[in-house]
Amino acid sequence: MLSRSRCVSRAFSRSLSAFQKGNCPLGRRSLPGVSLCQGPGYLNSRKVVINNSVFSVRFFRATAVCKDDLVTVKTPAFAESVTEGDVRWEKAVGDTVAEDEVVCEIETDKTSVQVPSPANGVIEALLVPDGGKVEGGTPLFTLRKTGAAPAKAKPAEAPAAAAPKAEPTAAAVPPAAAPIPTQMPPVPSPSQPPSGKPVSAVKPTVAPPLAEPGAGKGLRSEHREKMNRMRQRIAQRLKEAQNTCAMLTTFNEIDMSNIQEMRARHKEAFLKKHNLKLGFMSAFVKASAFALQEQPVVNAVIDDTTKEVVYRDYIDISVAVATPRGLVVPVIRNVEAMNFADIERTITELGEKARKNELAIEDMDGGTFTISNGGVFGSLFGTPIINPPQSAILGMHGIFDRPVAIGGKVEVRPMMYVALTYDHRLIDGREAVTFLRKIKAAVEDPRVLLLDL
């Protein structure tokens, strides 16, 4: 009997050791728990008779967990100009996610990077707290894979169905059965004994609460929110521009009559051929590229490390776009080789990506000149701030009808104020004024671009 017990014990130990090492097939299997006894067996067990000896065999269930079922998702690699970001979780521990469903977003200095789930599964653990800083390759969360996609939760119908049943109960008490009090004080006395009638039977008129002194003047409350990383970076860069550049702004005004007439005459044909709307932004981008070729110093930049002036032979124009997360400046590259249709197409694509928060770091890297259009918000006048490491920025404003002198007569024309802020360390006033007048001439009469005047 003792030798049989030792053999059975060794067999069970080998089975348990193999299970702990993971040498087991997928799915569920039964591992026997065996004991020698002559009395009653365990719960959920059965007795086996071997050589006139009674064994009580108890079965239990165990799930085999393979190493591939648990996945650790890491932070994706950032661009060279980005070193870290802040995590903002969209899911919590225990949530079921589908493949490619966004689990968290990493806010960097320039954009937000979405981290999707690599497979269908359940989130086991979040390895970084909400708002924590991560670098490329940092473990973010662990995911337990499941075979099927998560089923959509069905709305609970039982509470909704039970809600209408409560209406007949309230309606069962007739309104006429409730005694109507002849006199009702505006505020019940605290010493008055409570009535024995049910509350649902009597509906007294509740006196409005007394207004506290100063309540009608508005609440004087405040709350605080943490600045996201993009807003912090914008604030830092703008302040660096103020501290580094010797910024000066020159102004001019543009008569928009001709460009409006050209747009009204050709917008239908432009839309039919290119499947794009013809706007004013393409005219200013093309005019800026034309002026930058005439005044290459505006397209240059000072290298403060080597004390050199870097002249760029290419023209990449950044277009400022306002988003709920902050101001982003996607770049239109090689504008000098583009026509109006190419510029409009690129602006449309970059604007759509900005609204969907899909701009990549590569879409905003670089840029030799910036255009900011505050006119879409109704701005009349303003002085933009240089976007470092650039040397100048053009500010567009709203189009308003104003009386102007044309040929010795006063006429009402659609006019726009434009502003050019430039780094006076590199650009002199003559170059800046000449540059802005070149933009004015190209926008007021686009034939200047064709004739290269």
PDB file of C-alpha atoms in Angstrom, residues 176-408:
ATOM      1  CA  ALA A 176     -59.583  64.620  -6.204  1.00  0.00           C
ATOM      2  CA  ALA A 177     -59.082  62.204  -3.298  1.00  0.00           C
ATOM      3  CA  ALA A 178     -56.448  64.411  -1.741  1.00  0.00           C
ATOM      4  CA  PRO A 179     -57.916  67.024   0.610  1.00  0.00           C
ATOM      5  CA  ILE A 180     -57.085  70.498  -0.563  1.00  0.00           C
ATOM      6  CA  PRO A 181     -55.939  72.671   2.332  1.00  0.00           C
ATOM      7  CA  THR A 182     -57.775  75.943   2.571  1.00  0.00           C
ATOM      8  CA  GLN A 183     -54.747  77.846   3.875  1.00  0.00           C
ATOM      9  CA  MET A 184     -51.142  77.027   3.225  1.00  0.00           C
ATOM     10  CA  PRO A 185     -48.436  79.023   4.971  1.00  0.00           C
ATOM     11  CA  PRO A 186     -45.565  79.997   2.705  1.00  0.00           C
ATOM     12  CA  VAL A 187     -43.057  78.282   4.981  1.00  0.00           C
ATOM     13  CA  PRO A 188     -44.223  75.384   7.202  1.00  0.00           C
ATOM     14  CA  SER A 189     -43.466  75.743  10.879  1.00  0.00           C
ATOM     15  CA  PRO A 190     -40.876  73.324  12.284  1.00  0.00           C
ATOM     16  CA  SER A 191     -43.071  72.705  15.360  1.00  0.00           C
ATOM     17  CA  GLN A 192     -46.066  71.557  13.290  1.00  0.00           C
ATOM     18  CA  PRO A 193     -46.670  67.789  13.764  1.00  0.00           C
ATOM     19  CA  PRO A 194     -46.207  65.672  10.632  1.00  0.00           C
ATOM     20  CA  SER A 195     -49.324  64.679   8.751  1.00  0.00           C
ATOM     21  CA  GLY A 196     -50.417  61.056   8.697  1.00  0.00           C
ATOM     22  CA  LYS A 197     -51.396  61.160   5.027  1.00  0.00           C
ATOM     23  CA  PRO A 198     -49.070  59.607   2.474  1.00  0.00           C
ATOM     24  CA  VAL A 199     -46.669  61.986   0.794  1.00  0.00           C
ATOM     25  CA  SER A 200     -47.863  61.004  -2.666  1.00  0.00           C
ATOM     26  CA  ALA A 201     -51.427  61.998  -1.817  1.00  0.00           C
ATOM     27  CA  VAL A 202     -50.627  65.613  -0.922  1.00  0.00           C
ATOM     28  CA  LYS A 203     -48.570  67.885  -3.141  1.00  0.00           C
ATOM     29  CA  PRO A 204     -47.957  71.099  -1.186  1.00  0.00           C
ATOM     30  CA  THR A 205     -46.556  74.161  -2.870  1.00  0.00           C
ATOM     31  CA  VAL A 206     -42.950  74.454  -1.826  1.00  0.00           C
ATOM     32  CA  ALA A 207     -41.803  77.977  -1.127  1.00  0.00           C
ATOM     33  CA  PRO A 208     -38.723  79.038  -3.115  1.00  0.00           C
ATOM     34  CA  PRO A 209     -35.502  79.070  -1.071  1.00  0.00           C
ATOM     35  CA  LEU A 210     -34.359  82.405   0.173  1.00  0.00           C
ATOM     36  CA  ALA A 211     -31.613  83.861  -2.011  1.00  0.00           C
ATOM     37  CA  GLU A 212     -28.371  84.470  -0.220  1.00  0.00           C
ATOM     38  CA  PRO A 213     -26.917  87.986  -0.342  1.00  0.00           C
ATOM     39  CA  GLY A 214     -24.777  88.410  -3.457  1.00  0.00           C
ATOM     40  CA  ALA A 215     -25.989  85.172  -5.105  1.00  0.00           C
ATOM     41  CA  GLY A 216     -27.523  87.006  -8.062  1.00  0.00           C
ATOM     42  CA  LYS A 217     -24.263  88.768  -8.894  1.00  0.00           C
ATOM     43  CA  GLY A 218     -22.632  85.636 -10.311  1.00  0.00           C
ATOM     44  CA  LEU A 219     -20.358  83.018  -8.824  1.00  0.00           C
ATOM     45  CA  ARG A 220     -16.768  84.038  -8.121  1.00  0.00           C
ATOM     46  CA  SER A 221     -15.185  80.625  -8.529  1.00  0.00           C
ATOM     47  CA  GLU A 222     -12.079  79.420 -10.295  1.00  0.00           C
ATOM     48  CA  HIS A 223     -10.528  76.133 -11.312  1.00  0.00           C
ATOM     49  CA  ARG A 224      -7.141  74.995 -12.568  1.00  0.00           C
ATOM     50  CA  GLU A 225      -6.134  72.714 -15.413  1.00  0.00           C
ATOM     51  CA  LYS A 226      -2.697  71.376 -16.174  1.00  0.00           C
ATOM     52  CA  MET A 227      -1.162  72.714 -19.385  1.00  0.00           C
ATOM     53  CA  ASN A 228      -0.679  69.981 -21.933  1.00  0.00           C
ATOM     54  CA  ARG A 229       2.768  69.407 -23.331  1.00  0.00           C
ATOM     55  CA  MET A 230       2.001  71.050 -26.676  1.00  0.00           C
ATOM     56  CA  ARG A 231       0.786  74.250 -25.014  1.00  0.00           C
ATOM     57  CA  GLN A 232       3.878  74.297 -22.776  1.00  0.00           C
ATOM     58  CA  ARG A 233       6.127  73.934 -25.811  1.00  0.00           C
ATOM     59  CA  ILE A 234       4.287  76.698 -27.690  1.00  0.00           C
ATOM     60  CA  ALA A 235       4.702  79.039 -24.730  1.00  0.00           C
ATOM     61  CA  GLN A 236       8.381  78.170 -24.420  1.00  0.00           C
ATOM     62  CA  ARG A 237       9.123  78.717 -28.120  1.00  0.00           C
ATOM     63  CA  LEU A 238       7.251  82.026 -28.287  1.00  0.00           C
ATOM     64  CA  LYS A 239       9.115  83.330 -25.270  1.00  0.00           C
ATOM     65  CA  GLU A 240      12.416  82.157 -26.754  1.00  0.00           C
ATOM     66  CA  ALA A 241      11.572  84.075 -29.933  1.00  0.00           C
ATOM     67  CA  GLN A 242      10.981  87.247 -27.906  1.00  0.00           C
ATOM     68  CA  ASN A 243      14.210  86.822 -25.981  1.00  0.00           C
ATOM     69  CA  THR A 244      16.349  85.952 -29.026  1.00  0.00           C
ATOM     70  CA  CYS A 245      15.051  87.887 -32.032  1.00  0.00           C
ATOM     71  CA  ALA A 246      15.026  91.660 -32.448  1.00  0.00           C
ATOM     72  CA  MET A 247      11.469  91.638 -33.760  1.00  0.00           C
ATOM     73  CA  LEU A 248      10.107  94.540 -35.757  1.00  0.00           C
ATOM     74  CA  THR A 249       6.826  94.727 -37.692  1.00  0.00           C
ATOM     75  CA  THR A 250       5.992  96.603 -40.871  1.00  0.00           C
ATOM     76  CA  PHE A 251       2.458  96.982 -42.284  1.00  0.00           C
ATOM     77  CA  ASN A 252       0.694  97.446 -45.580  1.00  0.00           C
ATOM     78  CA  GLU A 253      -2.779  97.040 -47.065  1.00  0.00           C
ATOM     79  CA  ILE A 254      -3.918  95.043 -50.079  1.00  0.00           C
ATOM     80  CA  ASP A 255      -6.807  95.778 -52.415  1.00  0.00           C
ATOM     81  CA  MET A 256      -8.547  92.412 -52.824  1.00  0.00           C
ATOM     82  CA  SER A 257     -10.808  93.471 -55.732  1.00  0.00           C
ATOM     83  CA  ASN A 258      -8.880  91.727 -58.526  1.00  0.00           C
ATOM     84  CA  ILE A 259      -8.253  88.488 -56.640  1.00  0.00           C
ATOM     85  CA  GLN A 260     -11.912  88.311 -55.629  1.00  0.00           C
ATOM     86  CA  GLU A 261     -12.978  88.861 -59.232  1.00  0.00           C
ATOM     87  CA  MET A 262     -10.577  86.178 -60.471  1.00  0.00           C
ATOM     88  CA  ARG A 263     -11.836  83.732 -57.870  1.00  0.00           C
ATOM     89  CA  ALA A 264     -15.485  84.401 -58.692  1.00  0.00           C
ATOM     90  CA  ARG A 265     -14.867  84.003 -62.422  1.00  0.00           C
ATOM     91  CA  HIS A 266     -12.802  80.795 -62.344  1.00  0.00           C
ATOM     92  CA  LYS A 267     -13.826  78.954 -59.182  1.00  0.00           C
ATOM     93  CA  GLU A 268     -16.354  76.715 -60.961  1.00  0.00           C
ATOM     94  CA  ALA A 269     -13.896  75.697 -63.688  1.00  0.00           C
ATOM     95  CA  PHE A 270     -11.162  75.243 -61.062  1.00  0.00           C
ATOM     96  CA  LEU A 271     -13.420  72.981 -58.997  1.00  0.00           C
ATOM     97  CA  LYS A 272     -14.452  70.965 -62.057  1.00  0.00           C
ATOM     98  CA  LYS A 273     -10.891  70.335 -63.234  1.00  0.00           C
ATOM     99  CA  HIS A 274      -9.010  69.891 -59.945  1.00  0.00           C
ATOM    100  CA  ASN A 275     -11.878  68.915 -57.596  1.00  0.00           C
ATOM    101  CA  LEU A 276     -10.651  71.645 -55.253  1.00  0.00           C
ATOM    102  CA  LYS A 277     -12.058  74.947 -54.049  1.00  0.00           C
ATOM    103  CA  LEU A 278     -10.093  78.033 -55.049  1.00  0.00           C
ATOM    104  CA  GLY A 279      -9.316  80.143 -51.990  1.00  0.00           C
ATOM    105  CA  PHE A 280      -7.230  83.161 -51.132  1.00  0.00           C
ATOM    106  CA  MET A 281      -4.556  81.238 -49.230  1.00  0.00           C
ATOM    107  CA  SER A 282      -2.968  79.822 -52.378  1.00  0.00           C
ATOM    108  CA  ALA A 283      -2.546  83.333 -53.799  1.00  0.00           C
ATOM    109  CA  PHE A 284      -0.701  84.519 -50.667  1.00  0.00           C
ATOM    110  CA  VAL A 285       1.470  81.395 -50.490  1.00  0.00           C
ATOM    111  CA  LYS A 286       2.485  81.741 -54.136  1.00  0.00           C
ATOM    112  CA  ALA A 287       3.067  85.486 -53.763  1.00  0.00           C
ATOM    113  CA  SER A 288       5.230  84.855 -50.680  1.00  0.00           C
ATOM    114  CA  ALA A 289       7.340  82.319 -52.566  1.00  0.00           C
ATOM    115  CA  PHE A 290       7.759  84.840 -55.377  1.00  0.00           C
ATOM    116  CA  ALA A 291       8.839  87.546 -52.911  1.00  0.00           C
ATOM    117  CA  LEU A 292      11.210  85.188 -51.072  1.00  0.00           C
ATOM    118  CA  GLN A 293      13.024  84.478 -54.329  1.00  0.00           C
ATOM    119  CA  GLU A 294      13.411  88.223 -54.852  1.00  0.00           C
ATOM    120  CA  GLN A 295      14.575  88.806 -51.256  1.00  0.00           C
ATOM    121  CA  PRO A 296      16.535  85.669 -50.222  1.00  0.00           C
ATOM    122  CA  VAL A 297      17.644  87.232 -46.928  1.00  0.00           C
ATOM    123  CA  VAL A 298      14.073  86.889 -45.625  1.00  0.00           C
ATOM    124  CA  ASN A 299      14.368  83.146 -46.310  1.00  0.00           C
ATOM    125  CA  ALA A 300      17.668  82.937 -44.407  1.00  0.00           C
ATOM    126  CA  VAL A 301      18.373  82.396 -40.722  1.00  0.00           C
ATOM    127  CA  ILE A 302      21.129  83.164 -38.231  1.00  0.00           C
ATOM    128  CA  ASP A 303      23.032  80.223 -36.759  1.00  0.00           C
ATOM    129  CA  ASP A 304      23.791  81.534 -33.269  1.00  0.00           C
ATOM    130  CA  THR A 305      26.220  78.689 -32.579  1.00  0.00           C
ATOM    131  CA  THR A 306      28.594  79.403 -35.446  1.00  0.00           C
ATOM    132  CA  LYS A 307      27.620  83.074 -35.940  1.00  0.00           C
ATOM    133  CA  GLU A 308      26.825  82.421 -39.597  1.00  0.00           C
ATOM    134  CA  VAL A 309      23.918  83.288 -41.904  1.00  0.00           C
ATOM    135  CA  VAL A 310      22.337  80.202 -43.491  1.00  0.00           C
ATOM    136  CA  TYR A 311      20.750  80.915 -46.876  1.00  0.00           C
ATOM    137  CA  ARG A 312      18.209  78.286 -47.969  1.00  0.00           C
ATOM    138  CA  ASP A 313      17.859  77.673 -51.716  1.00  0.00           C
ATOM    139  CA  TYR A 314      14.467  76.034 -51.190  1.00  0.00           C
ATOM    140  CA  ILE A 315      11.222  77.556 -49.951  1.00  0.00           C
ATOM    141  CA  ASP A 316       9.167  75.655 -47.344  1.00  0.00           C
ATOM    142  CA  ILE A 317       6.246  77.711 -46.061  1.00  0.00           C
ATOM    143  CA  SER A 318       4.602  76.858 -42.739  1.00  0.00           C
ATOM    144  CA  VAL A 319       0.871  77.570 -42.501  1.00  0.00           C
ATOM    145  CA  ALA A 320      -0.461  78.143 -38.997  1.00  0.00           C
ATOM    146  CA  VAL A 321      -3.577  76.068 -38.188  1.00  0.00           C
ATOM    147  CA  ALA A 322      -5.577  76.450 -34.974  1.00  0.00           C
ATOM    148  CA  THR A 323      -6.702  73.173 -33.340  1.00  0.00           C
ATOM    149  CA  PRO A 324      -8.409  72.452 -29.985  1.00  0.00           C
ATOM    150  CA  ARG A 325      -5.061  71.251 -28.613  1.00  0.00           C
ATOM    151  CA  GLY A 326      -3.133  74.313 -29.728  1.00  0.00           C
ATOM    152  CA  LEU A 327      -1.509  75.973 -32.712  1.00  0.00           C
ATOM    153  CA  VAL A 328       0.217  73.695 -35.218  1.00  0.00           C
ATOM    154  CA  VAL A 329       2.213  74.729 -38.298  1.00  0.00           C
ATOM    155  CA  PRO A 330       2.299  72.067 -41.023  1.00  0.00           C
ATOM    156  CA  VAL A 331       4.784  72.769 -43.795  1.00  0.00           C
ATOM    157  CA  ILE A 332       4.200  73.099 -47.556  1.00  0.00           C
ATOM    158  CA  ARG A 333       7.500  72.075 -49.109  1.00  0.00           C
ATOM    159  CA  ASN A 334       9.125  73.347 -52.313  1.00  0.00           C
ATOM    160  CA  VAL A 335       6.464  75.980 -52.888  1.00  0.00           C
ATOM    161  CA  GLU A 336       8.562  77.641 -55.591  1.00  0.00           C
ATOM    162  CA  ALA A 337       7.813  74.675 -57.876  1.00  0.00           C
ATOM    163  CA  MET A 338       4.046  74.575 -57.176  1.00  0.00           C
ATOM    164  CA  ASN A 339       1.082  76.131 -58.941  1.00  0.00           C
ATOM    165  CA  PHE A 340      -2.197  77.253 -57.386  1.00  0.00           C
ATOM    166  CA  ALA A 341      -3.790  73.792 -57.650  1.00  0.00           C
ATOM    167  CA  ASP A 342      -0.823  72.060 -55.980  1.00  0.00           C
ATOM    168  CA  ILE A 343      -0.872  74.563 -53.125  1.00  0.00           C
ATOM    169  CA  GLU A 344      -4.633  74.238 -52.574  1.00  0.00           C
ATOM    170  CA  ARG A 345      -4.389  70.439 -52.609  1.00  0.00           C
ATOM    171  CA  THR A 346      -1.575  70.400 -50.057  1.00  0.00           C
ATOM    172  CA  ILE A 347      -3.337  72.898 -47.787  1.00  0.00           C
ATOM    173  CA  THR A 348      -6.536  70.814 -47.898  1.00  0.00           C
ATOM    174  CA  GLU A 349      -4.695  67.595 -47.036  1.00  0.00           C
ATOM    175  CA  LEU A 350      -2.725  69.137 -44.176  1.00  0.00           C
ATOM    176  CA  GLY A 351      -5.789  70.914 -42.775  1.00  0.00           C
ATOM    177  CA  GLU A 352      -7.782  67.671 -42.775  1.00  0.00           C
ATOM    178  CA  LYS A 353      -4.990  65.834 -40.984  1.00  0.00           C
ATOM    179  CA  ALA A 354      -4.749  68.635 -38.410  1.00  0.00           C
ATOM    180  CA  ARG A 355      -8.497  68.510 -37.656  1.00  0.00           C
ATOM    181  CA  LYS A 356      -8.329  64.715 -37.226  1.00  0.00           C
ATOM    182  CA  ASN A 357      -5.203  64.979 -35.050  1.00  0.00           C
ATOM    183  CA  GLU A 358      -3.267  62.861 -37.541  1.00  0.00           C
ATOM    184  CA  LEU A 359      -0.358  65.208 -38.228  1.00  0.00           C
ATOM    185  CA  ALA A 360       3.004  63.481 -37.970  1.00  0.00           C
ATOM    186  CA  ILE A 361       6.194  65.089 -36.755  1.00  0.00           C
ATOM    187  CA  GLU A 362       7.510  65.033 -40.328  1.00  0.00           C
ATOM    188  CA  ASP A 363       4.576  67.202 -41.450  1.00  0.00           C
ATOM    189  CA  MET A 364       5.703  70.037 -39.138  1.00  0.00           C
ATOM    190  CA  ASP A 365       9.485  69.770 -39.245  1.00  0.00           C
ATOM    191  CA  GLY A 366      11.417  72.496 -41.014  1.00  0.00           C
ATOM    192  CA  GLY A 367       9.902  75.542 -42.665  1.00  0.00           C
ATOM    193  CA  THR A 368      11.687  78.679 -43.815  1.00  0.00           C
ATOM    194  CA  PHE A 369       8.783  81.158 -43.631  1.00  0.00           C
ATOM    195  CA  THR A 370       5.378  81.214 -41.912  1.00  0.00           C
ATOM    196  CA  ILE A 371       1.955  82.592 -42.854  1.00  0.00           C
ATOM    197  CA  SER A 372      -0.654  83.140 -40.129  1.00  0.00           C
ATOM    198  CA  ASN A 373      -4.200  83.913 -41.245  1.00  0.00           C
ATOM    199  CA  GLY A 374      -6.090  85.574 -38.418  1.00  0.00           C
ATOM    200  CA  GLY A 375      -8.657  86.856 -40.875  1.00  0.00           C
ATOM    201  CA  VAL A 376     -10.657  83.639 -40.625  1.00  0.00           C
ATOM    202  CA  PHE A 377     -11.555  84.741 -37.079  1.00  0.00           C
ATOM    203  CA  GLY A 378     -12.359  88.336 -38.096  1.00  0.00           C
ATOM    204  CA  SER A 379      -9.056  89.925 -37.087  1.00  0.00           C
ATOM    205  CA  LEU A 380      -8.584  93.490 -38.306  1.00  0.00           C
ATOM    206  CA  PHE A 381      -5.014  94.124 -37.245  1.00  0.00           C
ATOM    207  CA  GLY A 382      -2.235  92.348 -35.407  1.00  0.00           C
ATOM    208  CA  THR A 383       1.491  91.717 -35.043  1.00  0.00           C
ATOM    209  CA  PRO A 384       2.496  88.060 -35.404  1.00  0.00           C
ATOM    210  CA  ILE A 385       5.438  86.518 -33.536  1.00  0.00           C
ATOM    211  CA  ILE A 386       8.289  84.842 -35.428  1.00  0.00           C
ATOM    212  CA  ASN A 387       8.291  81.051 -35.478  1.00  0.00           C
ATOM    213  CA  PRO A 388      11.924  80.125 -34.642  1.00  0.00           C
ATOM    214  CA  PRO A 389      14.296  79.220 -36.183  1.00  0.00           C
ATOM    215  CA  GLN A 390      12.803  81.323 -38.979  1.00  0.00           C
ATOM    216  CA  SER A 391      13.445  85.011 -39.560  1.00  0.00           C
ATOM    217  CA  ALA A 392      10.052  86.380 -40.637  1.00  0.00           C
ATOM    218  CA  ILE A 393       6.312  85.721 -40.531  1.00  0.00           C
ATOM    219  CA  LEU A 394       3.432  87.160 -42.567  1.00  0.00           C
ATOM    220  CA  GLY A 395       0.154  87.978 -40.824  1.00  0.00           C
ATOM    221  CA  MET A 396      -3.060  88.060 -42.876  1.00  0.00           C
ATOM    222  CA  HIS A 397      -6.211  89.699 -41.548  1.00  0.00           C
ATOM    223  CA  GLY A 398      -9.869  90.083 -42.410  1.00  0.00           C
ATOM    224  CA  ILE A 399     -11.258  91.597 -45.621  1.00  0.00           C
ATOM    225  CA  PHE A 400     -13.401  94.662 -44.949  1.00  0.00           C
ATOM    226  CA  ASP A 401     -14.913  97.286 -47.228  1.00  0.00           C
ATOM    227  CA  ARG A 402     -13.208 100.637 -46.682  1.00  0.00           C
ATOM    228  CA  PRO A 403     -13.119 103.955 -48.559  1.00  0.00           C
ATOM    229  CA  VAL A 404      -9.836 104.399 -50.384  1.00  0.00           C
ATOM    230  CA  ALA A 405      -8.511 106.965 -52.847  1.00  0.00           C
ATOM    231  CA  ILE A 406      -8.394 105.552 -56.403  1.00  0.00           C
ATOM    232  CA  GLY A 407      -7.296 107.951 -59.148  1.00  0.00           C
ATOM    233  CA  GLY A 408      -8.155 111.000 -57.094  1.00  0.00           C
TER     234      GLY A 408
END
